Coordinates of C-alpha atoms in Angstrom, one line a residue:
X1 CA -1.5 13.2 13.8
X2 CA 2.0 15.1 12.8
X3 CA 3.3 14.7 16.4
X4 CA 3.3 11.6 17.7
X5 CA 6.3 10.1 19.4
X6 CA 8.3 6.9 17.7
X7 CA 9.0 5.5 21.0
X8 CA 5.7 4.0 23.3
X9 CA 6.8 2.4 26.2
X10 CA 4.1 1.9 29.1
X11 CA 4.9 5.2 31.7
X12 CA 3.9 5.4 35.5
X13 CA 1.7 8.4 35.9
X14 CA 1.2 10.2 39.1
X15 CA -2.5 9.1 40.6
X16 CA -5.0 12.2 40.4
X17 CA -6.5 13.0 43.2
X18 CA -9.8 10.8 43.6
X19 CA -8.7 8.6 41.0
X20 CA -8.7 5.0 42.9
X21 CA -11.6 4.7 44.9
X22 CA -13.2 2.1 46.4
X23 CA -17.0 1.0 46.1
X24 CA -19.4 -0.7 49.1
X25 CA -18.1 -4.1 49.0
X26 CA -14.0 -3.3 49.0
X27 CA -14.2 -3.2 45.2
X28 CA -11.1 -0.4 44.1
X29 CA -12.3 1.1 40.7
X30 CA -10.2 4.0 38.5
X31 CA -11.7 7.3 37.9
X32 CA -10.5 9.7 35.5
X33 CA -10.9 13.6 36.0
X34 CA -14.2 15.1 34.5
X35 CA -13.5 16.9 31.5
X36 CA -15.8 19.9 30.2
X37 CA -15.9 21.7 26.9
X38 CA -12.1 20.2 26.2
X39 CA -10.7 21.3 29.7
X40 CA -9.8 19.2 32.6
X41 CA -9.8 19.3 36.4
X42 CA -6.1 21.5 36.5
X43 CA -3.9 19.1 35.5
X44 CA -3.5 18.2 32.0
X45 CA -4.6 21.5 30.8
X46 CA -3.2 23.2 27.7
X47 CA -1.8 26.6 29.1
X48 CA 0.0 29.5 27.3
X49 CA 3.8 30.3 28.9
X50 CA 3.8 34.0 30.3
X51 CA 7.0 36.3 31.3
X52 CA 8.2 35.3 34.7
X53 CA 6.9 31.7 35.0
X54 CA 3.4 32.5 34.9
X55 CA 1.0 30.7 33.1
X56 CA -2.8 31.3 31.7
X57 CA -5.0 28.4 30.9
X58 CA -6.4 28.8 27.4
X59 CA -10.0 28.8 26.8
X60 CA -12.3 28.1 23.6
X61 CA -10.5 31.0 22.1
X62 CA -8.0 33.5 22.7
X63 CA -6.5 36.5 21.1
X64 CA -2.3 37.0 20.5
X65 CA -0.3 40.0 19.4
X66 CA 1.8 39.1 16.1
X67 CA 5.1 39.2 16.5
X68 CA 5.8 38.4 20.5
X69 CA 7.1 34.2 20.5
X70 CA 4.3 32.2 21.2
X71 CA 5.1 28.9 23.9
X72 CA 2.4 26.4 24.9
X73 CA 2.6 23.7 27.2
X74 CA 0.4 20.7 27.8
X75 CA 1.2 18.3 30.9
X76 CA 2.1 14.7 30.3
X77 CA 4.8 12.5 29.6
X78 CA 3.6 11.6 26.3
X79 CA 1.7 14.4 24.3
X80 CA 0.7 14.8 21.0
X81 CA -0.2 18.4 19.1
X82 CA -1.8 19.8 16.1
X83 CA -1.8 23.0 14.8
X84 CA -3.0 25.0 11.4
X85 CA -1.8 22.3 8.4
X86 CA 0.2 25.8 6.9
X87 CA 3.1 25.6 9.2
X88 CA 3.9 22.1 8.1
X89 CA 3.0 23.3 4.0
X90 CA 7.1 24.3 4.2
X91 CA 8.4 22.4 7.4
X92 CA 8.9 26.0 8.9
X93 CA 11.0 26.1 10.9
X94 CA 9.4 28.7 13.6
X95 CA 8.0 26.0 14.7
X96 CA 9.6 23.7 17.0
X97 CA 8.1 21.0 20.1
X98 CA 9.7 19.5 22.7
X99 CA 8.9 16.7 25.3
X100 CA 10.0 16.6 28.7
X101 CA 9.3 14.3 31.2
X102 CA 6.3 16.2 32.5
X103 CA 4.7 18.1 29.8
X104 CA 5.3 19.2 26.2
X105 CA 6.0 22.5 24.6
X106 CA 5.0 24.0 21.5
X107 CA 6.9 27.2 20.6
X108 CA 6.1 29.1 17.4
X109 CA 9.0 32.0 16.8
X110 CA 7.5 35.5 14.7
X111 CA 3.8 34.5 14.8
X112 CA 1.7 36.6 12.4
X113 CA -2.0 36.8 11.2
X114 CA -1.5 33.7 9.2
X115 CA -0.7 31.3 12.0
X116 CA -4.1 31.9 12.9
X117 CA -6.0 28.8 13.9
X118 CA -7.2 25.9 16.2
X119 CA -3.9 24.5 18.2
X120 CA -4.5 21.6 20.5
X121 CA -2.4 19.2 22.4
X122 CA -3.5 15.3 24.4
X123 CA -2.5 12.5 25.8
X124 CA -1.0 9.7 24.1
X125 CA -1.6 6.6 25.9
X126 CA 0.1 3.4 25.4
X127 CA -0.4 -0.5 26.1
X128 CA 3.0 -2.1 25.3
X129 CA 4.2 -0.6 21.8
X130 CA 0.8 0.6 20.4
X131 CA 0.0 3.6 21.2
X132 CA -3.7 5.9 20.4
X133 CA -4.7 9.3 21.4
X134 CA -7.2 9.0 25.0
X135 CA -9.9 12.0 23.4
X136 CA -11.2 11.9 26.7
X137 CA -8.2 14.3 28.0
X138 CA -7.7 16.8 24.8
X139 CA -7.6 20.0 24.6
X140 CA -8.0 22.9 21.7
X141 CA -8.2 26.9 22.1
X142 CA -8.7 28.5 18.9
X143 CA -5.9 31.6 18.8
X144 CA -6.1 34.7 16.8
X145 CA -3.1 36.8 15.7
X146 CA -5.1 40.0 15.7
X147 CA -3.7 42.3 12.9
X148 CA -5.4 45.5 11.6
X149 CA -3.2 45.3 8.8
X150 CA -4.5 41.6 8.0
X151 CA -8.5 41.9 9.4
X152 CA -8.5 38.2 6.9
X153 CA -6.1 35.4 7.5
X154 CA -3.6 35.5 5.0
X155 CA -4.1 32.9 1.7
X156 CA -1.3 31.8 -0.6
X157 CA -3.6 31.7 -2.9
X158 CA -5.5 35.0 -5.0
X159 CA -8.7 32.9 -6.1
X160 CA -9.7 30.1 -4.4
X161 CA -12.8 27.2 -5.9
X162 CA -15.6 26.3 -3.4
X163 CA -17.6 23.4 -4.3
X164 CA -21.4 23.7 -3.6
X165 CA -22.9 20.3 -3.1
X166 CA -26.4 19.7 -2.5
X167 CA -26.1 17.4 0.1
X168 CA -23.9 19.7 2.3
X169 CA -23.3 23.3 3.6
X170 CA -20.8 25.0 1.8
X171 CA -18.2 27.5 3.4
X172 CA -16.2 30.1 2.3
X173 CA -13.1 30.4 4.2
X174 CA -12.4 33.9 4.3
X175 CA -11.6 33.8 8.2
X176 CA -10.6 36.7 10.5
X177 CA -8.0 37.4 12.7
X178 CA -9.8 40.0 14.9
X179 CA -13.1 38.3 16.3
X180 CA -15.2 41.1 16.5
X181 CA -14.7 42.7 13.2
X182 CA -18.2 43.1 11.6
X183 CA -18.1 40.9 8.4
X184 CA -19.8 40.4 4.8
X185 CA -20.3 38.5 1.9
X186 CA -20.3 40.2 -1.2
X187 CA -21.0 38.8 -5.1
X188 CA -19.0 40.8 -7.7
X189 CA -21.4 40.3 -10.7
X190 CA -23.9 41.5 -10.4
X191 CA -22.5 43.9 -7.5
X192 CA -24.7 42.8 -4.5
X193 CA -24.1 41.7 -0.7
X194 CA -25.5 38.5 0.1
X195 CA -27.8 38.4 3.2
X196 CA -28.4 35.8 5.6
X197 CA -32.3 35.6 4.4
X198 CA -31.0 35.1 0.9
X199 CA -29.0 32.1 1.4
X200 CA -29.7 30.4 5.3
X201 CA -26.2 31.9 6.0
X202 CA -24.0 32.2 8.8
X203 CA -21.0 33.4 9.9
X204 CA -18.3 31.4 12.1
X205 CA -15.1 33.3 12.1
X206 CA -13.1 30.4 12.8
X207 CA -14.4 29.0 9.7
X208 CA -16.0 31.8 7.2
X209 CA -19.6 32.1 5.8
X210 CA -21.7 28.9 6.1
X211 CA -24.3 28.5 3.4
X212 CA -26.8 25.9 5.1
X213 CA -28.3 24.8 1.7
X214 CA -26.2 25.2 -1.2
X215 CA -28.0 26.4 -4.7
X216 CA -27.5 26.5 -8.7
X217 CA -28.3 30.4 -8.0
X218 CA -25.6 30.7 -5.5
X219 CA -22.6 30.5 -8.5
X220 CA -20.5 32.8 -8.9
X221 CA -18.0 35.1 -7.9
X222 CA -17.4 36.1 -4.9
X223 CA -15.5 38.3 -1.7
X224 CA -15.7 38.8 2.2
X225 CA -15.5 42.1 3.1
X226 CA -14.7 43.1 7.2
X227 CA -14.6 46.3 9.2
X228 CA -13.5 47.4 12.4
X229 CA -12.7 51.2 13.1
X230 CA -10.4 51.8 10.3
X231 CA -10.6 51.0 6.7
X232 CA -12.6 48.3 5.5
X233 CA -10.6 45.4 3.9
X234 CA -11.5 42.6 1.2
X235 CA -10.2 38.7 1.2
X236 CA -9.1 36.8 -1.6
X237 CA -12.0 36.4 -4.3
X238 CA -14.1 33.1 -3.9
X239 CA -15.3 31.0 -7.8
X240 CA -18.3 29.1 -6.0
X241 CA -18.9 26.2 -8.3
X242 CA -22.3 23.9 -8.0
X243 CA -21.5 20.2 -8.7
X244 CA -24.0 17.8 -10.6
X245 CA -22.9 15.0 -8.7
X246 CA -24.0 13.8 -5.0
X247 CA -21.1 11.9 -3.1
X248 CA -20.6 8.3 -3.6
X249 CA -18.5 5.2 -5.4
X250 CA -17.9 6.7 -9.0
X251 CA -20.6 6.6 -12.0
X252 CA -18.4 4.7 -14.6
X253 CA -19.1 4.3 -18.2
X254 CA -17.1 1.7 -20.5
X255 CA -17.4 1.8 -24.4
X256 CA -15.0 0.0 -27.2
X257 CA -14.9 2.2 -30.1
X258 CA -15.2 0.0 -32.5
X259 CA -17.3 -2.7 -30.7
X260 CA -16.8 -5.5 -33.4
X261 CA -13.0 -5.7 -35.3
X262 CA -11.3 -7.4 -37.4
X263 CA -7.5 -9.1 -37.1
X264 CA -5.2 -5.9 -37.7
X265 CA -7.6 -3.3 -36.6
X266 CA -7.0 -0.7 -33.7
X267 CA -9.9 -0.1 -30.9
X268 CA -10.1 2.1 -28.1
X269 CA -11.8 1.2 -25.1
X270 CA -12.7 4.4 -22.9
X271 CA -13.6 3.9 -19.7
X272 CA -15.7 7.5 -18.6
X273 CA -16.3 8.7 -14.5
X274 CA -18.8 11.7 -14.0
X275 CA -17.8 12.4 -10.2
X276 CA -16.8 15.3 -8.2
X277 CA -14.6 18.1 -9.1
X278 CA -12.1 18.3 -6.4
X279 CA -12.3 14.0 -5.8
X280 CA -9.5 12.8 -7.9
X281 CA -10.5 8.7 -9.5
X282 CA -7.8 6.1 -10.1
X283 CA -7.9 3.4 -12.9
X284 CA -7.9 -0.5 -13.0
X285 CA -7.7 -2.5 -16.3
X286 CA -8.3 -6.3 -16.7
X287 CA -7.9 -7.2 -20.2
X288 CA -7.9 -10.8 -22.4
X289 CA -3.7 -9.9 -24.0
X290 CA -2.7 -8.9 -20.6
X291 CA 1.4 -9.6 -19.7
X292 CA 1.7 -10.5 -23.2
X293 CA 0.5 -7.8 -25.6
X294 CA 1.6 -4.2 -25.4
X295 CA -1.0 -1.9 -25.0
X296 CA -1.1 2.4 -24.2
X297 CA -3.4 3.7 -21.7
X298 CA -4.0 7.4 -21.2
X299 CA -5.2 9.5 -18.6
X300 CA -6.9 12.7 -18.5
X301 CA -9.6 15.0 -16.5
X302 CA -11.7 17.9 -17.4
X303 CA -14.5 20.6 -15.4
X304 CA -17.3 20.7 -17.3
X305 CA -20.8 22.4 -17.2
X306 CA -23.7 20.4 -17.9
X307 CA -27.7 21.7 -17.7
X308 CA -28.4 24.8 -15.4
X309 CA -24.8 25.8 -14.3
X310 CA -24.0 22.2 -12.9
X311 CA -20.6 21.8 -12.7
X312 CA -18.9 17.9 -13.3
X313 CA -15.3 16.2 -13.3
X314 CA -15.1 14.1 -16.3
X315 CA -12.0 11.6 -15.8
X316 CA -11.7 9.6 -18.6
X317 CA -8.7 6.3 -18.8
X318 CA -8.2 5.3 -23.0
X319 CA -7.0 1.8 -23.5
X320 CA -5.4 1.5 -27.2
X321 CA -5.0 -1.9 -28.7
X322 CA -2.8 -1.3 -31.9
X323 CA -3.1 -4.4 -34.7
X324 CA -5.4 -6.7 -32.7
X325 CA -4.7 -10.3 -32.5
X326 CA -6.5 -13.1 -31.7
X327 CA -5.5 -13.0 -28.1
X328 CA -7.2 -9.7 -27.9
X329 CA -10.5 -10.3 -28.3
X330 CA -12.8 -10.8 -25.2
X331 CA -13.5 -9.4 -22.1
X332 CA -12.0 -5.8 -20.9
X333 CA -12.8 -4.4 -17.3
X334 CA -12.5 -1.3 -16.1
X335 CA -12.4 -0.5 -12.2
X336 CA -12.7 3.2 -11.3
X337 CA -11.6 3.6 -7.2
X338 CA -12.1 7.1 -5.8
X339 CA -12.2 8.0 -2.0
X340 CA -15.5 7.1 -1.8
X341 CA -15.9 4.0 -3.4
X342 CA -14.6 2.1 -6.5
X343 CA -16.8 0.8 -9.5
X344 CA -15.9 -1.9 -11.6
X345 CA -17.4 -2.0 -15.3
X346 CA -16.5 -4.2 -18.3
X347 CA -17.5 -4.5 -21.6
X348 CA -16.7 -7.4 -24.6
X349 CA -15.0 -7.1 -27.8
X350 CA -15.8 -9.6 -30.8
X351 CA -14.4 -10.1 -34.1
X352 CA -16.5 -10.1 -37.2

């Protein structure tokens, strides 16, 4: 989590009220506060800073004006806080949090539509120097910078790739900064708005349009359109890509090209993943000359579409062997390690 304190001594907390209480028998037993939908009892409650010391407790959501300084506070002596991943893309420095010896404040200077998103704050507890975040007493209000100007959160990017994967919903993130606007999905070729019959599609404007059960048929290109009472606006276009392969440890074929040499001869040995376009696959090689022969190993990756519109990541890793020796012939492995797994394959080189 980006804000979690260096030092963790064990700190005294004030008792709650109700916290010790004791059971038929004389037996004293420690009760924490009830929490409900990510809000306390009143105590540890993440609150927004008003003019002249007032406060308001923030619920599931809540709506800010752009432009007026934004100051949070959640109480505790040791609190940790997240907040939308683009204000730490350039370490902005609008951002700032400070810890006191009763609560924490987070204060974000200039806010605009784009620092829309979830911001929460908990309690770090800590049992001598390790430390962990108690998910029993955090809190999270979802704040929109309401801009008519900006009815979409701002993107830094102009096209944008969503995977579709047939063992998950899909979403495309073209989320809003005014709740209530009345939102769409379009596809530019052909010209036609996409229904929520058409596709088991919903819409979450903390998190765009939701396609429940991704398709071949649902490629393409694609916008969000959104109205309120004044012009309607369009978000960044959307490529929606469908992807071949399910999640899982990589698919990893090896091949020596040649497969039987002679002394002198050069061979490649190309170890092949078919995986996931936006899962990125690291290379192992285990080889009979290793430490003592010089070999060259190249990298590379390509998108590629394969059968009705499927779209695959081929990663391919080329070990050369220039003027083989005698110590080269043998055994050659290839491990292929990606988030979800790693592969090991190997294949065996003879001479003639």
């Amino acid at each position: 989590f980006p804000c979690w304190f260096r030092s963790c001594q064990q700190v005294k907390r004030r008792k709650d009220i109700g916290e010790n209480r004791i059971r038929p028998g004389g037996k004293r037993v420690k009760v924490w506060p009830t929490l409900k939908d990510g809000r306390g009892r009143g105590h540890s409650l993440l609150t927004q800073v008003l003019d002249k010391g007032r406060f308001l407790r923030l619920g599931q959501s809540t709506i800010l004006t752009p432009g007026t300084n934004m100051e949070l506070r959640c109480k505790g002596s040791k609190i940790g806080w997240s907040y939308p991943t683009y204000l730490d893309t350039f370490n902005n420095s609008r951002l700032s949090i400070k810890q006191s010896d009763k609560y924490s404040q987070l204060i974000l200077t200039s806010p605009s539509a784009a620092d829309t998103g979830a911001y929460s704050c908990w309690v770090i507890v800590c049992d001598g120097t390790e430390c962990e975040k108690d998910h029993d007493r955090a809190y999270v209000s979802y704040i929109y910078f309401k801009d008519k100007d900006n009815l979409f959160v701002p993107s830094t990017m102009h096209f944008e790739i969503v995977y579709l994967r047939p063992d998950q919903p899909a979403v495309v993130p073209c989320r809003v900064t005014e709740p209530q606007a009345k939102t769409s999905l379009h596809r530019e070729v052909p010209p036609v708005e996409i229904t929520a019959n058409m596709t088991q599609m919903a819409y979450d404007p903390t998190k765009g349009f939701i396609l429940q059960n991704p398709r071949p048929e649902h490629q393409g290109v694609f916008y969000c359109k959104a109205e309120t009472m004044d012009t309607p606006q369009i978000s960044t276009k959307y490529q929606l890509l469908y992807v071949e392969v399910p999640s899982g440890p990589p698919f990893v074929s090896l091949e020596a090209s040649p497969d039987s040499v002679r002394g002198g001869d050069n061979v490649n040995v190309t170890c092949t993943v078919l995986g996931e376009p936006d899962v990125d696959v690291s290379f192992t090689w285990t080889y009979p000359g290793q430490g003592s022969r010089p070999v060259h190993i190249q990298t590379s990756w390509r998108l590629v579409n394969r059968g009705m519109g499927y779209t695959t990541r081929v990663t391919q890793s080329i070990l050369t062997v220039e003027d083989m020796e005698t110590i080269d012939f043998g055994e050659y492995m290839c491990k292929a390690k990606s988030q979800h797994g790693e592969t090991i394959v190997a294949t065996t080189i003879i001479s003639k």
